[in-house]
Amino acid sequence: MLKTNDKLVTVRVPATSANCGPGFDCLGMACTLYDTFTFELIPEGYELEIEGEGEGRMHPSPNNLAFLAFLKLWEQVKHTETGLKVHMKNDIPLSRGLGSSSAAIVGGLMAANYLSGKTMKPQELLNMATAIEGHPDNVAPAILGGFTISFMENGTAQALRIVPARRYNLIAVIPDMPLSTAKARGAIPAVIPHKDAVFSASRAALLVGALMSGKSRLLPIAMEDKLHQPYRGPLIPGSFQAFAAAKKAGAYSAVISGSGSTLLAVAHLQADGNKIGLAMQEALKKEGMDSTVKLLKLDLRGAKIL
Ligand code: HSE
């Protein structure tokens, strides 16, 4: 039962795809795949019900990200502790590079903000969410929706939200294999050649320009990257072949979503998303990797109190 009163609130938060190729730790987009969280204040203790992803695998605890985020904001605003019951309906797969952690964090913060009197502005929520998540590129689009360019300045997270001039098909190919962000970050060298930095900076700038101007023909080049994918690709057997298969089947480009293991293809709205997804799946399968395809679009709304 979804309802909102002074003790209970329901928040829907979109999945997010970070990096978008060259925009490591700064570019991100919200996708039409959602987790829905209902938070209820109870006198004491912690309770958790889950439907969908994570069912039977997560336990009520102040360390669970949804609880942690809620309690952090609640205690900061109300200067008091509370018990908490959370119901999650999770469609975002866990540890697959589609922002399930950010969704839990943003859900917790939005709910606590709502129930504690709505004193925090989106900018403050962005900062708190980034402090918990560690980088802003998933939490920004989860809060704001659309495509976001986020950055840190003097320890503060900020984001510019844009709405691309055109709509695209986003084809998410989700391997059965989870990949932890810590492992995927560990694969990236601390220092990269200057020419690779120039390569990626030029593509990241071009990507924002291509999206804003609607010059989709630039996307195949604009989504190239040398900051993280060359190092992470080998952690997802078949990923490079799947990128090539996506293009051959009609996508503009395909990239690792966030830190993986999901691969995300971007295609024209009229392109055959099923064909692209299948081609990518087959490429992964040849390397022994089973996967699921989800056909998505850009979410423009961001996190929403229902
Ligand atoms: N930018 C982050 C990364 C996103 O690629 O590691 C995943 O949390």
PDB file of C-alpha atoms and ligand atoms in Angstrom:
ATOM      1  CA  MET A   1       0.000   0.000   0.000  1.00  0.00           C
ATOM      2  CA  LEU A   2       1.637   3.279  -1.106  1.00  0.00           C
ATOM      3  CA  LYS A   3       0.617   6.349   0.856  1.00  0.00           C
ATOM      4  CA  THR A   4       2.175   9.359   2.467  1.00  0.00           C
ATOM      5  CA  ASN A   5       1.497  10.825   5.906  1.00  0.00           C
ATOM      6  CA  ASP A   6       3.589  12.350   8.663  1.00  0.00           C
ATOM      7  CA  LYS A   7       5.069   8.964   9.614  1.00  0.00           C
ATOM      8  CA  LEU A   8       5.299   7.270   6.249  1.00  0.00           C
ATOM      9  CA  VAL A   9       6.475   8.270   2.787  1.00  0.00           C
ATOM     10  CA  THR A  10       7.137   6.532  -0.514  1.00  0.00           C
ATOM     11  CA  VAL A  11       9.953   7.616  -2.849  1.00  0.00           C
ATOM     12  CA  ARG A  12      10.684   6.356  -6.351  1.00  0.00           C
ATOM     13  CA  VAL A  13      14.301   6.687  -7.535  1.00  0.00           C
ATOM     14  CA  PRO A  14      15.646   5.999 -11.050  1.00  0.00           C
ATOM     15  CA  ALA A  15      18.561   3.796 -12.003  1.00  0.00           C
ATOM     16  CA  THR A  16      21.562   5.718 -13.290  1.00  0.00           C
ATOM     17  CA  SER A  17      24.308   5.053 -15.766  1.00  0.00           C
ATOM     18  CA  ALA A  18      27.513   6.880 -14.838  1.00  0.00           C
ATOM     19  CA  ASN A  19      30.600   7.755 -16.894  1.00  0.00           C
ATOM     20  CA  CYS A  20      28.780   7.475 -20.271  1.00  0.00           C
ATOM     21  CA  GLY A  21      32.125   6.555 -21.856  1.00  0.00           C
ATOM     22  CA  PRO A  22      34.630   9.371 -21.368  1.00  0.00           C
ATOM     23  CA  GLY A  23      33.033  11.144 -18.378  1.00  0.00           C
ATOM     24  CA  PHE A  24      34.617   9.136 -15.590  1.00  0.00           C
ATOM     25  CA  ASP A  25      33.240  10.234 -12.192  1.00  0.00           C
ATOM     26  CA  CYS A  26      31.434  13.223 -13.743  1.00  0.00           C
ATOM     27  CA  LEU A  27      28.842  12.349 -16.419  1.00  0.00           C
ATOM     28  CA  GLY A  28      25.686  10.403 -15.660  1.00  0.00           C
ATOM     29  CA  MET A  29      22.152   9.816 -16.826  1.00  0.00           C
ATOM     30  CA  ALA A  30      18.950   8.692 -15.182  1.00  0.00           C
ATOM     31  CA  CYS A  31      17.185   5.694 -16.764  1.00  0.00           C
ATOM     32  CA  THR A  32      13.604   4.479 -16.776  1.00  0.00           C
ATOM     33  CA  LEU A  33      14.182   1.639 -14.309  1.00  0.00           C
ATOM     34  CA  TYR A  34      13.232   2.264 -10.676  1.00  0.00           C
ATOM     35  CA  ASP A  35      13.481   1.301  -7.042  1.00  0.00           C
ATOM     36  CA  THR A  36      10.544   2.308  -4.860  1.00  0.00           C
ATOM     37  CA  PHE A  37      11.123   2.767  -1.130  1.00  0.00           C
ATOM     38  CA  THR A  38       8.521   3.231   1.583  1.00  0.00           C
ATOM     39  CA  PHE A  39       9.949   4.542   4.861  1.00  0.00           C
ATOM     40  CA  GLU A  40       7.910   4.436   8.048  1.00  0.00           C
ATOM     41  CA  LEU A  41       8.898   5.886  11.401  1.00  0.00           C
ATOM     42  CA  ILE A  42       8.417   3.321  14.154  1.00  0.00           C
ATOM     43  CA  PRO A  43       9.151   3.716  17.872  1.00  0.00           C
ATOM     44  CA  GLU A  44      12.273   1.563  17.869  1.00  0.00           C
ATOM     45  CA  GLY A  45      14.290  -1.036  15.985  1.00  0.00           C
ATOM     46  CA  TYR A  46      14.755  -1.672  12.266  1.00  0.00           C
ATOM     47  CA  GLU A  47      12.541  -3.658   9.917  1.00  0.00           C
ATOM     48  CA  LEU A  48      13.013  -4.386   6.218  1.00  0.00           C
ATOM     49  CA  GLU A  49      10.791  -5.934   3.559  1.00  0.00           C
ATOM     50  CA  ILE A  50      12.114  -6.405   0.016  1.00  0.00           C
ATOM     51  CA  GLU A  51      10.429  -7.340  -3.226  1.00  0.00           C
ATOM     52  CA  GLY A  52      12.618  -7.899  -6.262  1.00  0.00           C
ATOM     53  CA  GLU A  53      16.380  -7.374  -6.426  1.00  0.00           C
ATOM     54  CA  GLY A  54      18.111  -8.174  -3.144  1.00  0.00           C
ATOM     55  CA  GLU A  55      15.149 -10.145  -1.775  1.00  0.00           C
ATOM     56  CA  GLY A  56      16.380 -12.486   0.947  1.00  0.00           C
ATOM     57  CA  ARG A  57      19.895 -11.008   0.701  1.00  0.00           C
ATOM     58  CA  MET A  58      19.606  -7.740   2.614  1.00  0.00           C
ATOM     59  CA  HIS A  59      18.899  -7.305   6.287  1.00  0.00           C
ATOM     60  CA  PRO A  60      17.550  -4.435   8.364  1.00  0.00           C
ATOM     61  CA  SER A  61      20.533  -2.564   9.739  1.00  0.00           C
ATOM     62  CA  PRO A  62      21.641   1.038  10.249  1.00  0.00           C
ATOM     63  CA  ASN A  63      24.461   0.147   7.843  1.00  0.00           C
ATOM     64  CA  ASN A  64      22.110  -0.691   4.968  1.00  0.00           C
ATOM     65  CA  LEU A  65      22.462   2.355   2.690  1.00  0.00           C
ATOM     66  CA  ALA A  66      18.760   3.265   2.668  1.00  0.00           C
ATOM     67  CA  PHE A  67      18.633   3.174   6.494  1.00  0.00           C
ATOM     68  CA  LEU A  68      22.015   4.858   6.844  1.00  0.00           C
ATOM     69  CA  ALA A  69      21.088   7.776   4.585  1.00  0.00           C
ATOM     70  CA  PHE A  70      17.667   8.235   6.167  1.00  0.00           C
ATOM     71  CA  LEU A  71      19.031   8.168   9.725  1.00  0.00           C
ATOM     72  CA  LYS A  72      21.909  10.505   8.898  1.00  0.00           C
ATOM     73  CA  LEU A  73      19.629  13.264   7.649  1.00  0.00           C
ATOM     74  CA  TRP A  74      16.945  12.586  10.258  1.00  0.00           C
ATOM     75  CA  GLU A  75      19.379  12.812  13.164  1.00  0.00           C
ATOM     76  CA  GLN A  76      21.011  15.917  11.706  1.00  0.00           C
ATOM     77  CA  VAL A  77      17.681  17.756  11.377  1.00  0.00           C
ATOM     78  CA  LYS A  78      15.704  16.379  14.335  1.00  0.00           C
ATOM     79  CA  HIS A  79      18.562  15.789  16.817  1.00  0.00           C
ATOM     80  CA  THR A  80      16.850  12.587  17.896  1.00  0.00           C
ATOM     81  CA  GLU A  81      16.951   8.879  17.052  1.00  0.00           C
ATOM     82  CA  THR A  82      14.097   6.893  15.541  1.00  0.00           C
ATOM     83  CA  GLY A  83      13.166   3.335  14.688  1.00  0.00           C
ATOM     84  CA  LEU A  84      12.577   2.690  10.996  1.00  0.00           C
ATOM     85  CA  LYS A  85      10.661   0.278   8.811  1.00  0.00           C
ATOM     86  CA  VAL A  86      11.577   0.182   5.121  1.00  0.00           C
ATOM     87  CA  HIS A  87       9.769  -1.541   2.290  1.00  0.00           C
ATOM     88  CA  MET A  88      11.721  -1.771  -0.983  1.00  0.00           C
ATOM     89  CA  LYS A  89      10.424  -2.733  -4.385  1.00  0.00           C
ATOM     90  CA  ASN A  90      13.671  -3.063  -6.291  1.00  0.00           C
ATOM     91  CA  ASP A  91      13.909  -3.259 -10.065  1.00  0.00           C
ATOM     92  CA  ILE A  92      17.517  -1.998 -10.238  1.00  0.00           C
ATOM     93  CA  PRO A  93      19.925  -4.948 -10.186  1.00  0.00           C
ATOM     94  CA  LEU A  94      22.578  -4.899  -7.459  1.00  0.00           C
ATOM     95  CA  SER A  95      26.300  -4.442  -8.150  1.00  0.00           C
ATOM     96  CA  ARG A  96      25.776  -4.143 -11.906  1.00  0.00           C
ATOM     97  CA  GLY A  97      26.711  -0.483 -12.532  1.00  0.00           C
ATOM     98  CA  LEU A  98      23.157   0.842 -12.638  1.00  0.00           C
ATOM     99  CA  GLY A  99      23.266   2.928  -9.479  1.00  0.00           C
ATOM    100  CA  SER A 100      21.421   0.713  -6.981  1.00  0.00           C
ATOM    101  CA  SER A 101      23.506   2.115  -4.088  1.00  0.00           C
ATOM    102  CA  SER A 102      22.836   5.683  -5.164  1.00  0.00           C
ATOM    103  CA  ALA A 103      19.131   4.923  -5.459  1.00  0.00           C
ATOM    104  CA  ALA A 104      19.076   3.626  -1.869  1.00  0.00           C
ATOM    105  CA  ILE A 105      21.016   6.657  -0.607  1.00  0.00           C
ATOM    106  CA  VAL A 106      18.867   9.172  -2.488  1.00  0.00           C
ATOM    107  CA  GLY A 107      15.677   7.352  -1.438  1.00  0.00           C
ATOM    108  CA  GLY A 108      16.732   7.506   2.224  1.00  0.00           C
ATOM    109  CA  LEU A 109      17.697  11.174   2.100  1.00  0.00           C
ATOM    110  CA  MET A 110      14.574  12.280   0.199  1.00  0.00           C
ATOM    111  CA  ALA A 111      12.298  10.378   2.577  1.00  0.00           C
ATOM    112  CA  ALA A 112      13.994  11.700   5.708  1.00  0.00           C
ATOM    113  CA  ASN A 113      13.904  15.220   4.305  1.00  0.00           C
ATOM    114  CA  TYR A 114      10.201  14.900   3.587  1.00  0.00           C
ATOM    115  CA  LEU A 115       9.281  13.474   6.999  1.00  0.00           C
ATOM    116  CA  SER A 116      11.491  15.897   8.912  1.00  0.00           C
ATOM    117  CA  GLY A 117       9.944  19.033   7.406  1.00  0.00           C
ATOM    118  CA  LYS A 118      11.579  19.460   3.955  1.00  0.00           C
ATOM    119  CA  THR A 119      14.313  21.765   5.211  1.00  0.00           C
ATOM    120  CA  MET A 120      17.005  20.580   2.782  1.00  0.00           C
ATOM    121  CA  LYS A 121      17.295  21.867  -0.755  1.00  0.00           C
ATOM    122  CA  PRO A 122      18.290  19.578  -3.667  1.00  0.00           C
ATOM    123  CA  GLN A 123      21.831  21.026  -3.532  1.00  0.00           C
ATOM    124  CA  GLU A 124      22.208  19.989   0.113  1.00  0.00           C
ATOM    125  CA  LEU A 125      20.795  16.546  -0.668  1.00  0.00           C
ATOM    126  CA  LEU A 126      23.312  16.220  -3.503  1.00  0.00           C
ATOM    127  CA  ASN A 127      26.134  17.017  -1.097  1.00  0.00           C
ATOM    128  CA  MET A 128      24.992  14.590   1.566  1.00  0.00           C
ATOM    129  CA  ALA A 129      24.417  11.854  -1.011  1.00  0.00           C
ATOM    130  CA  THR A 130      27.865  12.415  -2.528  1.00  0.00           C
ATOM    131  CA  ALA A 131      29.492  12.295   0.905  1.00  0.00           C
ATOM    132  CA  ILE A 132      27.937   8.850   1.474  1.00  0.00           C
ATOM    133  CA  GLU A 133      28.496   7.502  -2.074  1.00  0.00           C
ATOM    134  CA  GLY A 134      31.990   8.911  -2.568  1.00  0.00           C
ATOM    135  CA  HIS A 135      31.459  10.483  -6.010  1.00  0.00           C
ATOM    136  CA  PRO A 136      28.611  12.525  -7.487  1.00  0.00           C
ATOM    137  CA  ASP A 137      28.069  10.984 -10.935  1.00  0.00           C
ATOM    138  CA  ASN A 138      25.288   8.533  -9.952  1.00  0.00           C
ATOM    139  CA  VAL A 139      23.593  10.503  -7.191  1.00  0.00           C
ATOM    140  CA  ALA A 140      23.249  13.689  -9.288  1.00  0.00           C
ATOM    141  CA  PRO A 141      21.084  12.145 -12.036  1.00  0.00           C
ATOM    142  CA  ALA A 142      19.236  10.038  -9.434  1.00  0.00           C
ATOM    143  CA  ILE A 143      18.144  13.266  -7.723  1.00  0.00           C
ATOM    144  CA  LEU A 144      17.738  15.547 -10.733  1.00  0.00           C
ATOM    145  CA  GLY A 145      16.852  13.206 -13.605  1.00  0.00           C
ATOM    146  CA  GLY A 146      18.122  13.816 -17.138  1.00  0.00           C
ATOM    147  CA  PHE A 147      21.802  13.903 -18.073  1.00  0.00           C
ATOM    148  CA  THR A 148      24.104  15.492 -15.517  1.00  0.00           C
ATOM    149  CA  ILE A 149      27.603  16.897 -15.499  1.00  0.00           C
ATOM    150  CA  SER A 150      28.762  16.875 -11.909  1.00  0.00           C
ATOM    151  CA  PHE A 151      31.927  18.105 -10.289  1.00  0.00           C
ATOM    152  CA  MET A 152      33.536  18.692  -6.914  1.00  0.00           C
ATOM    153  CA  GLU A 153      34.634  22.154  -5.856  1.00  0.00           C
ATOM    154  CA  ASN A 154      36.272  22.692  -2.468  1.00  0.00           C
ATOM    155  CA  GLY A 155      34.685  19.489  -1.216  1.00  0.00           C
ATOM    156  CA  THR A 156      31.225  20.471  -2.427  1.00  0.00           C
ATOM    157  CA  ALA A 157      29.382  18.489  -5.097  1.00  0.00           C
ATOM    158  CA  GLN A 158      27.615  20.432  -7.820  1.00  0.00           C
ATOM    159  CA  ALA A 159      25.793  19.352 -10.947  1.00  0.00           C
ATOM    160  CA  LEU A 160      24.559  20.851 -14.171  1.00  0.00           C
ATOM    161  CA  ARG A 161      21.507  19.047 -15.515  1.00  0.00           C
ATOM    162  CA  ILE A 162      20.844  19.007 -19.242  1.00  0.00           C
ATOM    163  CA  VAL A 163      18.086  17.517 -21.342  1.00  0.00           C
ATOM    164  CA  PRO A 164      19.519  16.173 -24.619  1.00  0.00           C
ATOM    165  CA  ALA A 165      18.002  17.630 -27.771  1.00  0.00           C
ATOM    166  CA  ARG A 166      16.959  14.161 -28.955  1.00  0.00           C
ATOM    167  CA  ARG A 167      15.577  11.049 -27.309  1.00  0.00           C
ATOM    168  CA  TYR A 168      17.472   7.787 -27.592  1.00  0.00           C
ATOM    169  CA  ASN A 169      16.974   4.109 -26.989  1.00  0.00           C
ATOM    170  CA  LEU A 170      19.181   2.934 -24.129  1.00  0.00           C
ATOM    171  CA  ILE A 171      19.828  -0.790 -24.275  1.00  0.00           C
ATOM    172  CA  ALA A 172      21.121  -2.207 -20.990  1.00  0.00           C
ATOM    173  CA  VAL A 173      22.721  -5.628 -21.225  1.00  0.00           C
ATOM    174  CA  ILE A 174      23.091  -6.863 -17.663  1.00  0.00           C
ATOM    175  CA  PRO A 175      25.474  -9.799 -17.110  1.00  0.00           C
ATOM    176  CA  ASP A 176      24.542 -12.350 -14.460  1.00  0.00           C
ATOM    177  CA  MET A 177      27.929 -11.600 -12.935  1.00  0.00           C
ATOM    178  CA  PRO A 178      28.034  -8.809 -10.359  1.00  0.00           C
ATOM    179  CA  LEU A 179      31.103  -6.573 -10.276  1.00  0.00           C
ATOM    180  CA  SER A 180      31.946  -4.535  -7.206  1.00  0.00           C
ATOM    181  CA  THR A 181      32.786  -0.882  -7.704  1.00  0.00           C
ATOM    182  CA  ALA A 182      35.804  -1.312  -5.414  1.00  0.00           C
ATOM    183  CA  LYS A 183      37.220  -4.076  -7.641  1.00  0.00           C
ATOM    184  CA  ALA A 184      36.479  -2.104 -10.827  1.00  0.00           C
ATOM    185  CA  ARG A 185      38.096   1.042  -9.409  1.00  0.00           C
ATOM    186  CA  GLY A 186      41.086  -1.030  -8.323  1.00  0.00           C
ATOM    187  CA  ALA A 187      41.695  -2.026 -11.961  1.00  0.00           C
ATOM    188  CA  ILE A 188      42.362   1.580 -13.028  1.00  0.00           C
ATOM    189  CA  PRO A 189      45.972   2.759 -12.774  1.00  0.00           C
ATOM    190  CA  ALA A 190      46.685   5.774 -10.546  1.00  0.00           C
ATOM    191  CA  VAL A 191      48.498   7.538 -13.410  1.00  0.00           C
ATOM    192  CA  ILE A 192      47.545   7.552 -17.088  1.00  0.00           C
ATOM    193  CA  PRO A 193      49.422   8.964 -20.100  1.00  0.00           C
ATOM    194  CA  HIS A 194      48.768  12.638 -20.815  1.00  0.00           C
ATOM    195  CA  LYS A 195      47.677  11.817 -24.365  1.00  0.00           C
ATOM    196  CA  ASP A 196      44.976   9.495 -22.980  1.00  0.00           C
ATOM    197  CA  ALA A 197      43.721  12.302 -20.714  1.00  0.00           C
ATOM    198  CA  VAL A 198      43.519  14.597 -23.747  1.00  0.00           C
ATOM    199  CA  PHE A 199      41.718  11.878 -25.714  1.00  0.00           C
ATOM    200  CA  SER A 200      39.068  11.474 -23.006  1.00  0.00           C
ATOM    201  CA  ALA A 201      38.681  15.180 -22.148  1.00  0.00           C
ATOM    202  CA  SER A 202      38.050  15.972 -25.828  1.00  0.00           C
ATOM    203  CA  ARG A 203      35.445  13.190 -26.090  1.00  0.00           C
ATOM    204  CA  ALA A 204      33.684  14.185 -22.856  1.00  0.00           C
ATOM    205  CA  ALA A 205      33.357  17.771 -24.065  1.00  0.00           C
ATOM    206  CA  LEU A 206      32.206  16.559 -27.483  1.00  0.00           C
ATOM    207  CA  LEU A 207      29.622  14.249 -25.882  1.00  0.00           C
ATOM    208  CA  VAL A 208      27.931  17.089 -24.025  1.00  0.00           C
ATOM    209  CA  GLY A 209      27.966  19.186 -27.208  1.00  0.00           C
ATOM    210  CA  ALA A 210      26.612  16.346 -29.318  1.00  0.00           C
ATOM    211  CA  LEU A 211      23.755  15.699 -26.883  1.00  0.00           C
ATOM    212  CA  MET A 212      22.854  19.366 -26.535  1.00  0.00           C
ATOM    213  CA  SER A 213      22.975  20.075 -30.263  1.00  0.00           C
ATOM    214  CA  GLY A 214      21.313  16.815 -31.288  1.00  0.00           C
ATOM    215  CA  LYS A 215      24.256  15.955 -33.565  1.00  0.00           C
ATOM    216  CA  SER A 216      23.898  12.228 -32.895  1.00  0.00           C
ATOM    217  CA  ARG A 217      26.317  11.317 -35.715  1.00  0.00           C
ATOM    218  CA  LEU A 218      29.104  12.491 -33.342  1.00  0.00           C
ATOM    219  CA  LEU A 219      28.172   9.981 -30.626  1.00  0.00           C
ATOM    220  CA  PRO A 220      30.333   7.070 -31.886  1.00  0.00           C
ATOM    221  CA  ILE A 221      33.438   9.216 -31.398  1.00  0.00           C
ATOM    222  CA  ALA A 222      32.113  11.229 -28.458  1.00  0.00           C
ATOM    223  CA  MET A 223      31.533   8.114 -26.339  1.00  0.00           C
ATOM    224  CA  GLU A 224      35.072   6.766 -26.735  1.00  0.00           C
ATOM    225  CA  ASP A 225      37.132   6.624 -23.569  1.00  0.00           C
ATOM    226  CA  LYS A 226      40.663   5.898 -22.411  1.00  0.00           C
ATOM    227  CA  LEU A 227      40.303   6.637 -18.689  1.00  0.00           C
ATOM    228  CA  HIS A 228      38.611   3.515 -17.413  1.00  0.00           C
ATOM    229  CA  GLN A 229      37.195   1.139 -20.041  1.00  0.00           C
ATOM    230  CA  PRO A 230      40.505  -0.174 -21.410  1.00  0.00           C
ATOM    231  CA  TYR A 231      41.321  -1.340 -17.859  1.00  0.00           C
ATOM    232  CA  ARG A 232      37.881  -2.550 -16.832  1.00  0.00           C
ATOM    233  CA  GLY A 233      36.887  -4.262 -20.061  1.00  0.00           C
ATOM    234  CA  PRO A 234      38.896  -7.407 -19.248  1.00  0.00           C
ATOM    235  CA  LEU A 235      36.907  -7.783 -15.990  1.00  0.00           C
ATOM    236  CA  ILE A 236      33.782  -8.305 -18.141  1.00  0.00           C
ATOM    237  CA  PRO A 237      34.707 -11.086 -20.597  1.00  0.00           C
ATOM    238  CA  GLY A 238      33.255 -10.347 -24.029  1.00  0.00           C
ATOM    239  CA  SER A 239      32.627  -6.645 -23.344  1.00  0.00           C
ATOM    240  CA  PHE A 240      34.807  -5.313 -26.176  1.00  0.00           C
ATOM    241  CA  GLN A 241      33.228  -7.778 -28.601  1.00  0.00           C
ATOM    242  CA  ALA A 242      29.776  -6.714 -27.339  1.00  0.00           C
ATOM    243  CA  PHE A 243      30.607  -3.040 -28.026  1.00  0.00           C
ATOM    244  CA  ALA A 244      31.528  -3.939 -31.609  1.00  0.00           C
ATOM    245  CA  ALA A 245      28.391  -6.094 -31.975  1.00  0.00           C
ATOM    246  CA  ALA A 246      26.204  -3.229 -30.730  1.00  0.00           C
ATOM    247  CA  LYS A 247      27.565  -0.883 -33.379  1.00  0.00           C
ATOM    248  CA  LYS A 248      27.230  -3.496 -36.088  1.00  0.00           C
ATOM    249  CA  ALA A 249      23.582  -3.996 -35.074  1.00  0.00           C
ATOM    250  CA  GLY A 250      22.883  -0.275 -35.401  1.00  0.00           C
ATOM    251  CA  ALA A 251      23.793   1.442 -32.095  1.00  0.00           C
ATOM    252  CA  TYR A 252      25.734   4.703 -32.076  1.00  0.00           C
ATOM    253  CA  SER A 253      27.926   3.348 -29.311  1.00  0.00           C
ATOM    254  CA  ALA A 254      28.064   1.065 -26.296  1.00  0.00           C
ATOM    255  CA  VAL A 255      29.945   1.574 -23.055  1.00  0.00           C
ATOM    256  CA  ILE A 256      30.412   0.097 -19.592  1.00  0.00           C
ATOM    257  CA  SER A 257      27.617   1.476 -17.405  1.00  0.00           C
ATOM    258  CA  GLY A 258      29.220   2.978 -14.304  1.00  0.00           C
ATOM    259  CA  SER A 259      31.785   0.528 -13.026  1.00  0.00           C
ATOM    260  CA  GLY A 260      30.003  -2.433 -14.723  1.00  0.00           C
ATOM    261  CA  SER A 261      29.151  -5.154 -15.202  1.00  0.00           C
ATOM    262  CA  THR A 262      26.229  -3.763 -17.270  1.00  0.00           C
ATOM    263  CA  LEU A 263      26.956  -2.628 -20.823  1.00  0.00           C
ATOM    264  CA  LEU A 264      24.817   0.218 -22.156  1.00  0.00           C
ATOM    265  CA  ALA A 265      24.213   0.871 -25.851  1.00  0.00           C
ATOM    266  CA  VAL A 266      22.840   4.181 -27.117  1.00  0.00           C
ATOM    267  CA  ALA A 267      20.792   4.056 -30.296  1.00  0.00           C
ATOM    268  CA  HIS A 268      18.440   6.122 -32.427  1.00  0.00           C
ATOM    269  CA  LEU A 269      14.843   6.063 -31.235  1.00  0.00           C
ATOM    270  CA  GLN A 270      13.865   4.153 -34.391  1.00  0.00           C
ATOM    271  CA  ALA A 271      16.706   1.612 -34.103  1.00  0.00           C
ATOM    272  CA  ASP A 272      15.840  -1.974 -33.239  1.00  0.00           C
ATOM    273  CA  GLY A 273      16.746  -2.186 -29.552  1.00  0.00           C
ATOM    274  CA  ASN A 274      15.977  -5.906 -29.357  1.00  0.00           C
ATOM    275  CA  LYS A 275      18.352  -6.646 -32.224  1.00  0.00           C
ATOM    276  CA  ILE A 276      21.120  -4.598 -30.601  1.00  0.00           C
ATOM    277  CA  GLY A 277      20.550  -6.230 -27.217  1.00  0.00           C
ATOM    278  CA  LEU A 278      20.573  -9.700 -28.715  1.00  0.00           C
ATOM    279  CA  ALA A 279      23.799  -9.039 -30.641  1.00  0.00           C
ATOM    280  CA  MET A 280      25.485  -7.861 -27.442  1.00  0.00           C
ATOM    281  CA  GLN A 281      24.127 -10.820 -25.489  1.00  0.00           C
ATOM    282  CA  GLU A 282      25.489 -13.232 -28.076  1.00  0.00           C
ATOM    283  CA  ALA A 283      28.934 -11.643 -27.885  1.00  0.00           C
ATOM    284  CA  LEU A 284      28.952 -12.030 -24.103  1.00  0.00           C
ATOM    285  CA  LYS A 285      27.618 -15.565 -24.331  1.00  0.00           C
ATOM    286  CA  LYS A 286      30.549 -16.573 -26.551  1.00  0.00           C
ATOM    287  CA  GLU A 287      32.755 -15.739 -23.572  1.00  0.00           C
ATOM    288  CA  GLY A 288      30.518 -17.743 -21.236  1.00  0.00           C
ATOM    289  CA  MET A 289      28.586 -14.799 -19.832  1.00  0.00           C
ATOM    290  CA  ASP A 290      24.785 -14.972 -19.520  1.00  0.00           C
ATOM    291  CA  SER A 291      22.894 -11.690 -19.420  1.00  0.00           C
ATOM    292  CA  THR A 292      19.513  -9.984 -19.425  1.00  0.00           C
ATOM    293  CA  VAL A 293      18.469  -7.140 -21.733  1.00  0.00           C
ATOM    294  CA  LYS A 294      16.382  -4.154 -20.626  1.00  0.00           C
ATOM    295  CA  LEU A 295      15.187  -1.528 -23.104  1.00  0.00           C
ATOM    296  CA  LEU A 296      15.245   1.846 -21.380  1.00  0.00           C
ATOM    297  CA  LYS A 297      14.951   5.571 -22.050  1.00  0.00           C
ATOM    298  CA  LEU A 298      16.313   8.645 -20.312  1.00  0.00           C
ATOM    299  CA  ASP A 299      14.346   9.482 -17.147  1.00  0.00           C
ATOM    300  CA  LEU A 300      13.754  13.220 -16.924  1.00  0.00           C
ATOM    301  CA  ARG A 301      12.055  13.346 -13.557  1.00  0.00           C
ATOM    302  CA  GLY A 302      14.640  12.079 -11.078  1.00  0.00           C
ATOM    303  CA  ALA A 303      13.716  10.973  -7.561  1.00  0.00           C
ATOM    304  CA  LYS A 304      10.111  11.612  -6.780  1.00  0.00           C
ATOM    305  CA  ILE A 305       7.925  11.514  -3.651  1.00  0.00           C
ATOM    306  CA  LEU A 306       4.890   9.485  -4.633  1.00  0.00           C
TER     307      LEU A 306
HETATM  308  N1  HSE B   1      32.247   6.734 -11.673  1.00  0.00           N
HETATM  309  C1  HSE B   1      32.099   5.560 -10.850  1.00  0.00           C
HETATM  310  C2  HSE B   1      33.067   4.505 -11.339  1.00  0.00           C
HETATM  311  C3  HSE B   1      30.699   5.057 -10.976  1.00  0.00           C
HETATM  312  O1  HSE B   1      33.126   4.303 -12.546  1.00  0.00           O
HETATM  313  O2  HSE B   1      33.764   3.904 -10.538  1.00  0.00           O
HETATM  314  C4  HSE B   1      30.438   3.798 -10.217  1.00  0.00           C
HETATM  315  O3  HSE B   1      30.122   4.040  -8.902  1.00  0.00           O
END
